[in-house]
Coordinates of C-alpha atoms and ligand atoms in Angstrom, one line a residue:
X985 CA -0.2 20.9 25.9
X986 CA 1.1 19.1 22.9
X987 CA -1.5 17.4 20.7
X988 CA -1.4 13.7 20.2
X989 CA -0.8 12.5 16.6
X990 CA -4.5 11.6 16.3
X991 CA -5.5 15.2 17.3
X992 CA -2.8 16.6 14.9
X993 CA -4.3 14.6 12.1
X994 CA -7.8 15.8 12.8
X995 CA -6.5 19.4 12.8
X996 CA -4.6 18.9 9.5
X997 CA -7.6 17.3 7.7
X998 CA -9.9 20.1 8.9
X999 CA -7.5 22.7 7.7
X1000 CA -7.0 21.3 4.1
X1001 CA -9.2 21.3 1.1
X1002 CA -7.6 19.0 -1.5
X1003 CA -6.3 15.8 -0.2
X1004 CA -4.4 12.9 -1.8
X1005 CA -5.0 9.5 -0.3
X1006 CA -2.7 6.7 -1.3
X1007 CA -1.7 3.2 -0.4
X1008 CA 1.1 0.7 -1.3
X1009 CA 1.4 -1.1 -4.6
X1010 CA 0.1 -4.7 -4.7
X1011 CA -2.8 -3.7 -2.4
X1012 CA -4.2 -6.2 0.1
X1013 CA -7.5 -6.1 2.0
X1014 CA -6.2 -3.6 4.6
X1015 CA -4.8 -1.3 1.9
X1016 CA -8.0 -1.3 -0.2
X1017 CA -10.3 -1.1 2.9
X1018 CA -8.4 1.8 4.4
X1019 CA -8.1 3.6 1.1
X1020 CA -11.8 3.3 0.3
X1021 CA -12.9 4.2 3.8
X1022 CA -10.6 7.3 4.0
X1023 CA -11.7 8.5 0.6
X1024 CA -15.4 8.2 1.5
X1025 CA -15.0 9.8 4.9
X1026 CA -13.1 12.8 3.4
X1027 CA -15.8 13.3 0.8
X1028 CA -18.5 13.1 3.5
X1029 CA -16.9 15.9 5.4
X1030 CA -16.7 18.1 2.3
X1031 CA -13.1 17.6 1.1
X1032 CA -11.9 17.1 -2.4
X1033 CA -10.0 13.8 -2.5
X1034 CA -8.0 12.0 -5.1
X1035 CA -7.5 8.3 -4.3
X1036 CA -4.5 6.5 -5.7
X1037 CA -2.9 3.1 -5.8
X1038 CA -0.2 2.1 -8.3
X1039 CA -1.7 -1.3 -9.0
X1040 CA -5.2 -2.6 -9.9
X1041 CA -7.5 -3.4 -7.0
X1042 CA -7.7 -7.2 -7.0
X1043 CA -11.1 -8.4 -8.2
X1044 CA -11.8 -10.1 -4.9
X1045 CA -12.2 -6.6 -3.3
X1046 CA -14.6 -5.3 -6.0
X1047 CA -17.5 -5.4 -3.5
X1048 CA -15.8 -2.4 -1.8
X1049 CA -16.6 0.0 -4.5
X1050 CA -13.0 1.2 -5.3
X1051 CA -14.1 2.8 -8.5
X1052 CA -12.7 6.2 -7.5
X1053 CA -9.2 4.7 -7.2
X1054 CA -6.8 5.8 -10.0
X1055 CA -3.3 4.5 -10.7
X1056 CA -1.5 7.8 -11.4
X1057 CA -1.3 11.3 -9.9
X1058 CA -1.9 13.7 -12.8
X1059 CA -2.3 17.5 -13.2
X1060 CA -1.1 17.9 -9.7
X1061 CA 1.0 21.1 -10.3
X1062 CA 0.5 24.4 -12.1
X1063 CA 3.2 25.4 -14.7
X1064 CA 4.4 28.9 -14.2
X1065 CA 6.2 31.1 -16.7
X1066 CA 7.7 34.1 -14.9
X1067 CA 9.0 37.3 -16.4
X1068 CA 11.3 39.7 -14.5
X1069 CA 9.9 43.2 -14.9
X1070 CA 12.3 45.0 -12.4
X1071 CA 14.3 46.7 -15.2
X1072 CA 12.0 46.7 -18.2
X1073 CA 8.4 47.6 -17.3
X1074 CA 5.5 45.9 -19.0
X1075 CA 2.9 48.0 -20.8
X1076 CA 0.3 45.3 -21.7
X1077 CA 0.0 41.6 -21.7
X1078 CA -2.1 39.1 -23.7
X1079 CA -2.0 35.5 -24.9
X1080 CA -3.0 33.8 -28.1
X1081 CA -3.6 30.2 -28.8
X1082 CA -2.5 29.1 -32.3
X1083 CA -1.1 26.0 -34.0
X1084 CA -1.3 24.0 -30.8
X1085 CA 0.7 26.5 -28.8
X1086 CA -0.1 29.2 -26.3
X1087 CA 1.9 32.4 -26.9
X1088 CA 2.2 35.0 -24.2
X1089 CA 2.8 38.4 -25.6
X1090 CA 4.2 41.1 -23.4
X1091 CA 4.6 44.6 -24.8
X1092 CA 7.4 46.7 -23.0
X1093 CA 6.8 50.3 -21.9
X1094 CA 10.3 51.1 -23.1
X1095 CA 13.5 49.0 -23.7
X1096 CA 13.4 45.3 -24.5
X1097 CA 12.7 42.0 -22.8
X1098 CA 15.4 39.4 -23.2
X1099 CA 15.2 35.5 -22.7
X1100 CA 17.3 35.8 -19.5
X1101 CA 14.4 37.6 -17.9
X1102 CA 12.2 34.5 -18.2
X1103 CA 12.2 31.7 -15.7
X1104 CA 10.1 28.7 -14.8
X1105 CA 9.6 28.5 -11.0
X1106 CA 7.7 25.5 -9.8
X1107 CA 4.0 26.1 -9.6
X1108 CA 1.7 25.4 -6.7
X1109 CA 0.7 21.8 -6.0
X1110 CA -3.0 20.9 -6.3
X1111 CA -2.9 19.0 -3.0
X1112 CA -2.4 20.5 0.4
X1113 CA -2.3 17.2 2.3
X1114 CA -1.2 13.7 1.6
X1115 CA -2.5 10.7 3.6
X1116 CA -0.4 7.5 3.2
X1117 CA -2.1 4.3 4.4
X1118 CA -0.7 0.9 5.4
X1119 CA 2.7 1.7 3.9
X1120 CA 6.0 1.3 5.8
X1121 CA 8.0 3.6 3.5
X1122 CA 7.3 5.9 0.5
X1123 CA 9.1 3.7 -2.0
X1124 CA 6.4 1.0 -1.6
X1125 CA 3.9 3.5 -3.1
X1126 CA 5.6 2.7 -6.4
X1127 CA 5.2 4.8 -9.5
X1128 CA 2.9 7.5 -8.2
X1129 CA 5.7 8.4 -5.7
X1130 CA 8.7 7.9 -8.0
X1131 CA 7.1 10.2 -10.6
X1132 CA 6.1 12.9 -8.1
X1133 CA 8.9 13.0 -5.6
X1134 CA 8.7 16.8 -5.4
X1135 CA 5.1 16.7 -4.5
X1136 CA 5.8 14.3 -1.6
X1137 CA 8.7 16.4 -0.5
X1138 CA 6.8 19.7 -0.4
X1139 CA 3.4 18.6 0.9
X1140 CA 2.6 17.6 4.5
X1141 CA 2.3 13.9 4.8
X1142 CA 0.2 12.0 7.3
X1143 CA 1.5 8.4 7.8
X1144 CA -1.0 5.9 9.2
X1145 CA 0.3 2.4 9.6
X1146 CA 0.8 -0.6 11.8
X1147 CA 4.0 -2.2 10.4
X1148 CA 7.0 -2.5 12.7
X1149 CA 9.3 -1.5 9.8
X1150 CA 7.6 1.8 9.3
X1151 CA 10.2 4.5 8.9
X1152 CA 8.1 7.5 10.1
X1153 CA 8.4 9.4 6.9
X1154 CA 5.4 11.6 7.7
X1155 CA 5.1 15.0 9.1
X1156 CA 2.5 13.4 11.4
X1157 CA 3.0 9.7 12.1
X1158 CA 0.2 7.6 13.5
X1159 CA 2.0 4.2 13.6
X1160 CA 0.5 1.8 16.1
X1161 CA 2.3 -1.5 16.2
X1162 CA -0.3 -3.1 18.5
X1163 CA -3.1 -2.6 15.9
X1164 CA -4.0 -5.5 13.7
X1165 CA -4.4 -3.3 10.7
X1166 CA -4.5 0.2 9.4
X1167 CA -8.3 -0.1 9.3
X1168 CA -8.4 -0.7 13.0
X1169 CA -6.5 2.5 13.6
X1170 CA -8.9 4.5 11.4
X1171 CA -12.0 3.7 13.4
X1172 CA -11.0 5.8 16.4
X1173 CA -9.6 8.5 14.1
X1174 CA -12.9 8.8 12.3
X1175 CA -14.6 9.1 15.7
X1176 CA -12.4 12.0 16.6
X1177 CA -13.0 13.6 13.2
X1178 CA -16.7 13.9 13.7
X1179 CA -17.9 14.0 17.2
X1180 CA -21.6 14.6 16.6
X1181 CA -22.6 12.3 13.7
X1182 CA -21.0 9.0 13.1
X1183 CA -19.0 8.7 9.9
X1184 CA -19.4 4.9 10.0
X1185 CA -22.0 4.3 7.3
X1186 CA -22.6 0.7 6.1
X1187 CA -20.1 0.9 3.3
X1188 CA -17.4 2.6 5.3
X1189 CA -17.8 0.1 8.2
X1190 CA -17.6 -2.8 5.7
X1191 CA -14.4 -1.4 4.1
X1192 CA -12.8 -1.1 7.6
X1193 CA -13.9 -4.5 8.7
X1194 CA -12.4 -6.0 5.5
X1195 CA -9.0 -4.7 6.6
X1196 CA -9.2 -6.1 10.1
X1197 CA -10.5 -9.5 8.8
X1198 CA -7.8 -9.9 6.1
X1199 CA -4.9 -8.7 8.3
X1200 CA -5.9 -11.2 11.0
X1201 CA -6.9 -13.9 8.6
X1202 CA -10.4 -13.9 10.0
X1203 CA -9.1 -13.5 13.6
X1204 CA -7.0 -16.6 13.3
X1205 CA -3.6 -14.9 13.5
X1206 CA -1.7 -14.3 16.7
X1207 CA -1.9 -10.5 16.1
X1208 CA -5.6 -10.7 17.1
X1209 CA -6.1 -8.7 20.3
X1210 CA -9.1 -7.9 22.6
X1211 CA -9.1 -4.4 21.1
X1212 CA -9.3 -5.6 17.5
X1213 CA -12.3 -7.8 18.4
X1214 CA -13.9 -4.8 20.2
X1215 CA -13.4 -2.6 17.2
X1216 CA -14.7 -5.3 14.9
X1217 CA -17.8 -5.6 17.0
X1218 CA -18.3 -1.9 16.8
X1219 CA -18.1 -2.1 13.0
X1220 CA -20.6 -5.0 12.9
X1221 CA -22.9 -2.8 15.0
X1222 CA -22.5 -0.1 12.4
X1223 CA -23.8 -2.5 9.8
X1224 CA -20.6 -3.8 8.4
X1225 CA -21.5 -6.8 6.2
X1226 CA -19.3 -9.5 7.7
X1227 CA -21.1 -12.3 5.8
X1228 CA -20.4 -10.5 2.5
X1229 CA -16.7 -10.1 3.3
X1230 CA -16.3 -13.7 4.3
X1231 CA -18.2 -14.9 1.2
X1232 CA -16.4 -12.8 -1.3
X1233 CA -12.9 -13.2 0.2
X1234 CA -12.8 -16.8 1.6
X1235 CA -15.7 -18.7 0.0
X1236 CA -15.6 -17.9 -3.6
X1237 CA -12.9 -19.6 -5.7
X1238 CA -12.8 -19.7 -9.5
X1239 CA -11.8 -22.9 -11.3
X1240 CA -8.6 -21.2 -12.4
X1241 CA -7.7 -20.5 -8.7
X1242 CA -8.3 -24.1 -7.8
X1243 CA -6.1 -25.3 -10.6
X1244 CA -3.4 -22.9 -9.6
X1245 CA -3.6 -24.2 -6.0
X1246 CA -3.2 -27.7 -7.4
X1247 CA 0.1 -26.6 -9.0
X1248 CA 1.3 -25.1 -5.7
X1249 CA 0.5 -28.3 -3.8
X1250 CA 2.3 -30.4 -6.5
X1251 CA 5.3 -28.2 -6.3
X1252 CA 5.8 -28.4 -2.5
X1253 CA 9.5 -28.9 -1.6
X1254 CA 10.2 -30.5 1.8
X1255 CA 13.1 -28.9 3.7
X1256 CA 12.2 -30.5 7.0
X1257 CA 15.9 -30.8 7.9
X1258 CA 15.9 -27.1 8.0
X1259 CA 12.3 -26.9 9.4
X1260 CA 10.5 -25.2 6.5
X1261 CA 8.8 -26.0 3.3
X1262 CA 8.3 -24.0 0.2
X1263 CA 6.5 -24.0 -3.2
X1264 CA 6.6 -21.8 -6.3
X1265 CA 4.4 -20.5 -9.0
X1266 CA 6.1 -19.7 -12.3
X1267 CA 4.7 -17.5 -15.0
X1268 CA 4.1 -20.6 -17.1
X1269 CA 1.9 -22.0 -14.3
X1270 CA -0.4 -18.9 -14.5
X1271 CA -0.8 -19.1 -18.3
X1272 CA -1.3 -22.9 -18.5
X1273 CA -4.2 -22.9 -16.0
X1274 CA -5.6 -19.5 -17.2
X1275 CA -5.0 -17.9 -13.8
X1276 CA -3.9 -14.3 -13.0
X1277 CA -1.6 -13.1 -10.2
X1278 CA -4.7 -12.3 -8.1
X1279 CA -5.6 -16.0 -8.1
X1280 CA -2.4 -16.7 -6.0
X1281 CA -3.8 -14.5 -3.2
X1282 CA -4.7 -16.7 -0.2
X1283 CA -2.8 -19.7 -1.3
X1284 CA -0.1 -19.3 1.3
X1285 CA -2.5 -18.6 4.2
X1286 CA -5.1 -21.2 3.3
X1287 CA -3.0 -24.0 2.0
X1288 CA 0.7 -23.9 2.9
X1289 CA 0.4 -22.5 6.3
X1290 CA -1.7 -25.5 7.4
X1291 CA 1.6 -27.5 7.3
X1292 CA 2.5 -29.1 10.6
X1293 CA 5.9 -29.4 12.3
X1294 CA 7.8 -26.7 10.5
X1295 CA 9.0 -23.2 11.5
X1296 CA 7.6 -21.5 8.5
X1297 CA 6.4 -21.8 4.9
X1298 CA 7.6 -19.9 1.8
X1299 CA 5.9 -19.2 -1.5
X1300 CA 7.9 -17.8 -4.5
X1301 CA 5.8 -16.2 -7.2
X1302 CA 7.2 -15.1 -10.6
X1303 CA 5.6 -11.8 -11.5
X1304 CA 6.3 -9.2 -14.2
X1305 CA 8.5 -7.1 -11.9
X1306 CA 10.5 -9.9 -10.4
X1307 CA 10.2 -12.7 -7.8
X1308 CA 7.8 -12.1 -4.9
X1309 CA 8.5 -14.2 -1.8
X1310 CA 5.9 -14.6 0.9
X1311 CA 6.7 -16.0 4.3
X1312 CA 4.4 -17.2 7.1
X1313 CA 5.4 -18.3 10.5
X1314 CA 4.0 -21.7 11.6
X1315 CA 5.9 -22.6 14.7
X1316 CA 5.6 -20.6 18.0
X1317 CA 8.0 -17.8 18.5
X1318 CA 9.3 -17.8 14.9
X1319 CA 10.0 -14.4 13.3
X1320 CA 9.9 -14.6 9.5
X1321 CA 10.7 -10.9 9.1
X1322 CA 14.4 -11.9 9.7
X1323 CA 14.3 -14.2 6.6
X1324 CA 12.6 -11.5 4.5
X1325 CA 15.5 -9.2 5.6
X1326 CA 18.0 -11.5 4.0
X1327 CA 16.5 -10.4 0.7
X1328 CA 15.9 -6.7 1.6
X1329 CA 12.3 -7.3 2.4
X1330 CA 10.3 -6.9 5.7
X1331 CA 7.1 -7.4 7.5
X1332 CA 5.8 -8.8 10.7
X1333 CA 7.1 -11.8 12.8
X1334 CA 4.1 -13.8 11.6
X1335 CA 3.9 -12.6 8.0
X1336 CA 6.7 -11.1 5.8
X1337 CA 7.7 -10.8 2.2
X1338 CA 10.4 -9.7 -0.2
X1339 CA 10.7 -8.9 -3.9
X1340 CA 13.8 -9.8 -6.0
X1341 CA 13.5 -7.4 -8.9
X1342 CA 15.2 -8.6 -12.0
X1343 CA 14.4 -9.2 -15.7
X1344 CA 15.5 -12.8 -15.7
X1345 CA 12.8 -15.3 -16.5
X1346 CA 13.9 -18.1 -14.1
X1347 CA 13.5 -18.0 -10.3
X1348 CA 17.0 -18.3 -8.8
X1349 CA 15.5 -20.8 -6.3
X1350 CA 18.8 -22.5 -5.6
X1351 CA 20.3 -19.3 -4.3
X1352 CA 17.2 -18.3 -2.3
X1353 CA 16.8 -21.7 -0.7
X1354 CA 20.5 -22.2 0.2
X1355 CA 20.6 -18.7 1.8
X1356 CA 17.6 -19.7 3.9
X1357 CA 19.1 -23.1 4.8
X1358 CA 22.2 -21.2 6.1
X1359 CA 20.0 -18.9 8.2
X1360 CA 18.0 -21.8 9.6
X1361 CA 21.2 -23.7 10.4
X1362 CA 22.6 -20.7 12.4
X1363 CA 19.3 -20.0 14.1
X1364 CA 18.7 -23.6 15.2
X1365 CA 22.3 -23.7 16.5
X1366 CA 21.8 -20.7 18.7
X1367 CA 18.4 -21.8 19.9
X1368 CA 19.8 -25.3 20.9
X1369 CA 22.6 -23.7 23.0
Ligands
MN492 MN1 -2.1 -3.8 6.9

């Protein structure tokens, strides 16, 4: 009988020693929660694990103890210098370190070695398994992937995610579109991984509940299901600190965050003819109120999304690598991933986003907004017919 993806993952983890766990750049609560939980679980069952995310863990998630997370994959491959001895036999071999170099000295039995006999085959990778979390495609891992494409090509990948746009890049794909979050999927995987003793210690349960709470916006989003509530209850029973999560993520705002939110409210543009509204944060807004990019987290869900009588809301944020657009559906049956697709982005019907990478300093808001107006015009025309 063929094994289910979950069983295959359990087998793959049991059979490996040195595992790379990694999540998408610009990590959210589900990315951080799943990464921290996987890393702690793998250590608990005696695996070596390297935990990677291209970007800093936002300060709001510092209670999750993501200290083990590093930004780059380094030293992941041996360097091999190979000498062909099929024609000229080697008598002895030694190496010397001098003047900042290592010299390998091979003495021939007879005849002579020539440079053509030396080659540099790729050495073995340190990792025997890669676990990618909450990530629809490998590109979204950012630099750690771009700089180590060979590693990802040659090492078995486990892909655990809940995004509809996931392109099944793994050797084993556990992609559950009905799950609220990657963290929700992990709970039953961890159960299968250790049948006798529970792997859900307080800190692991807290990390997993963080992902479920942030991806459902505290169980307010439409994606909240009976299963997600059951899994959350199971995590609370395992001592997940729900109060700490709520306090740290939703009830602690710095003055700089509040000032930034003030700017977002002042900048609201009314496109009610096209059934949406939008706002923006420019780089200069961040600097003039002393806020960082992290301070913009939550502004769309907690402020803009409370708007009434529109299909969706849009927030454009100017960051170092380009313009980040976030979309949230407000009206019933609206799918904002279609709008994200206009700009090569993606996501869920309720929440989606896109990035327009460019070095220009000004947000081309006119172009973005007029494209969306066109889309809305066409959409409302079809829905009225
Ligand atoms: Mn997620």
